[in-house]
Short mmCIF file of C-alpha atoms in Angstrom, two decimals:
data_model
loop_
_atom_site.label_atom_id
_atom_site.label_comp_id
_atom_site.label_asym_id
_atom_site.label_seq_id
_atom_site.Cartn_x
_atom_site.Cartn_y
_atom_site.Cartn_z
CA PHE D 138 -10.54 -7.76 23.64
CA PHE D 139 -10.11 -3.90 24.04
CA HIS D 140 -7.78 -3.70 21.29
CA SER D 141 -9.47 -5.73 18.51
CA LEU D 142 -12.45 -3.32 19.65
CA PHE D 143 -10.76 -0.42 17.77
CA LEU D 144 -9.47 -2.07 14.54
CA GLY D 145 -10.73 -0.40 11.60
CA VAL D 146 -12.62 2.25 12.95
CA GLY D 147 -11.26 4.98 11.08
CA LYS D 148 -8.82 6.45 13.91
CA THR D 149 -6.22 7.45 10.81
CA THR D 150 -8.97 9.41 9.05
CA LEU D 151 -10.38 11.01 12.37
CA ILE D 152 -6.58 12.25 12.70
CA GLN D 153 -6.44 13.74 9.27
CA LYS D 154 -9.51 15.27 9.49
CA VAL D 155 -8.81 16.85 12.90
CA THR D 156 -5.59 18.16 11.49
CA GLN D 157 -7.28 19.70 8.42
CA ALA D 158 -9.55 21.27 10.42
CA LEU D 159 -7.18 22.72 13.01
CA LYS D 160 -4.83 23.90 10.35
CA SER D 161 -7.73 25.70 8.21
CA SER D 162 -8.44 27.32 11.70
CA GLY D 163 -5.11 28.85 11.97
CA VAL D 164 -3.88 26.59 14.63
CA PRO D 165 -0.24 25.47 14.18
CA ILE D 166 0.18 21.91 14.59
CA ASP D 167 2.97 19.17 14.25
CA GLY D 168 3.06 15.59 15.06
CA PHE D 169 2.96 12.24 13.10
CA TYR D 170 0.91 8.99 12.93
CA THR D 171 1.31 5.81 11.72
CA GLN D 172 -0.36 4.47 8.40
CA GLU D 173 -0.90 0.72 7.59
CA VAL D 174 0.79 -0.19 4.29
CA ARG D 175 -1.06 -3.08 2.29
CA GLU D 176 -0.19 -4.94 -0.87
CA GLY D 177 -2.53 -7.46 -2.68
CA GLY D 178 -4.91 -7.01 0.11
CA ARG D 179 -2.33 -7.94 2.94
CA ARG D 180 -0.70 -5.85 5.26
CA THR D 181 3.18 -5.53 4.62
CA GLY D 182 3.96 -2.67 7.16
CA PHE D 183 3.53 0.53 8.51
CA ASP D 184 4.67 4.10 7.51
CA VAL D 185 5.24 7.20 9.47
CA VAL D 186 3.50 10.28 8.26
CA THR D 187 4.06 13.63 9.63
CA LEU D 188 1.22 16.15 9.73
CA SER D 189 3.41 18.38 7.46
CA GLY D 190 3.08 15.69 4.87
CA ASN D 191 6.24 13.99 4.94
CA ARG D 192 6.22 10.18 4.91
CA GLY D 193 8.63 7.13 5.42
CA PRO D 194 8.75 3.65 5.89
CA LEU D 195 8.22 2.62 9.59
CA SER D 196 8.25 -1.22 9.27
CA ARG D 197 7.89 -3.98 6.93
CA VAL D 198 7.04 -7.65 7.02
CA SER D 199 10.49 -9.77 7.06
CA SER D 200 10.49 -13.27 5.39
CA ASP D 201 14.02 -13.77 7.04
CA SER D 202 13.83 -15.42 10.33
CA SER D 203 17.48 -14.49 11.20
CA ALA D 204 18.06 -11.10 12.37
CA SER D 205 21.06 -9.39 12.12
CA ARG D 206 22.70 -7.36 14.90
CA ARG D 207 21.65 -3.84 13.52
CA GLU D 208 17.72 -4.90 12.87
CA TYR D 209 15.26 -4.09 15.26
CA ARG D 210 12.16 -6.18 15.26
CA VAL D 211 8.56 -6.03 16.53
CA GLY D 212 6.94 -9.34 15.88
CA GLN D 213 6.88 -10.00 12.28
CA TYR D 214 8.03 -6.58 11.30
CA VAL D 215 11.45 -5.19 11.10
CA VAL D 216 11.72 -1.34 12.04
CA ASP D 217 13.28 1.23 9.82
CA LEU D 218 14.97 3.06 12.45
CA VAL D 219 17.02 5.59 10.46
CA SER D 220 13.71 6.80 8.60
CA PHE D 221 11.67 7.02 11.86
CA GLU D 222 14.72 8.99 13.37
CA GLN D 223 14.97 11.34 10.03
CA LEU D 224 11.44 12.21 10.09
CA VAL D 225 10.33 12.27 13.80
CA LEU D 226 13.46 13.29 15.74
CA PRO D 227 13.61 16.67 14.18
CA MET D 228 10.13 17.53 14.99
CA LEU D 229 10.66 16.54 18.46
CA ARG D 230 13.60 18.80 18.96
CA ASN D 231 11.45 21.55 18.00
CA VAL D 232 8.92 21.07 20.75
CA SER D 233 9.14 23.87 22.96
#
């Protein structure tokens, strides 16, 4: 119930607006959020988006039910670990 209470209420929009306000005030900010990807009105995955504007695939729906050894899955989604690591790990290494 708690999770469904917060579906579609503008969490990503709020993060984007707060980020813009902080940046325009000169506050140094870094981080990332995930954004839903839709095709034809259907959710097909998620992207990871850094606050500096870089974007890459985080996960996509997989129609193949047989997972390979090197494939990471969460439910129906295949996680693009390489993309996530390329975008997010450098940012996390710079945290002081």
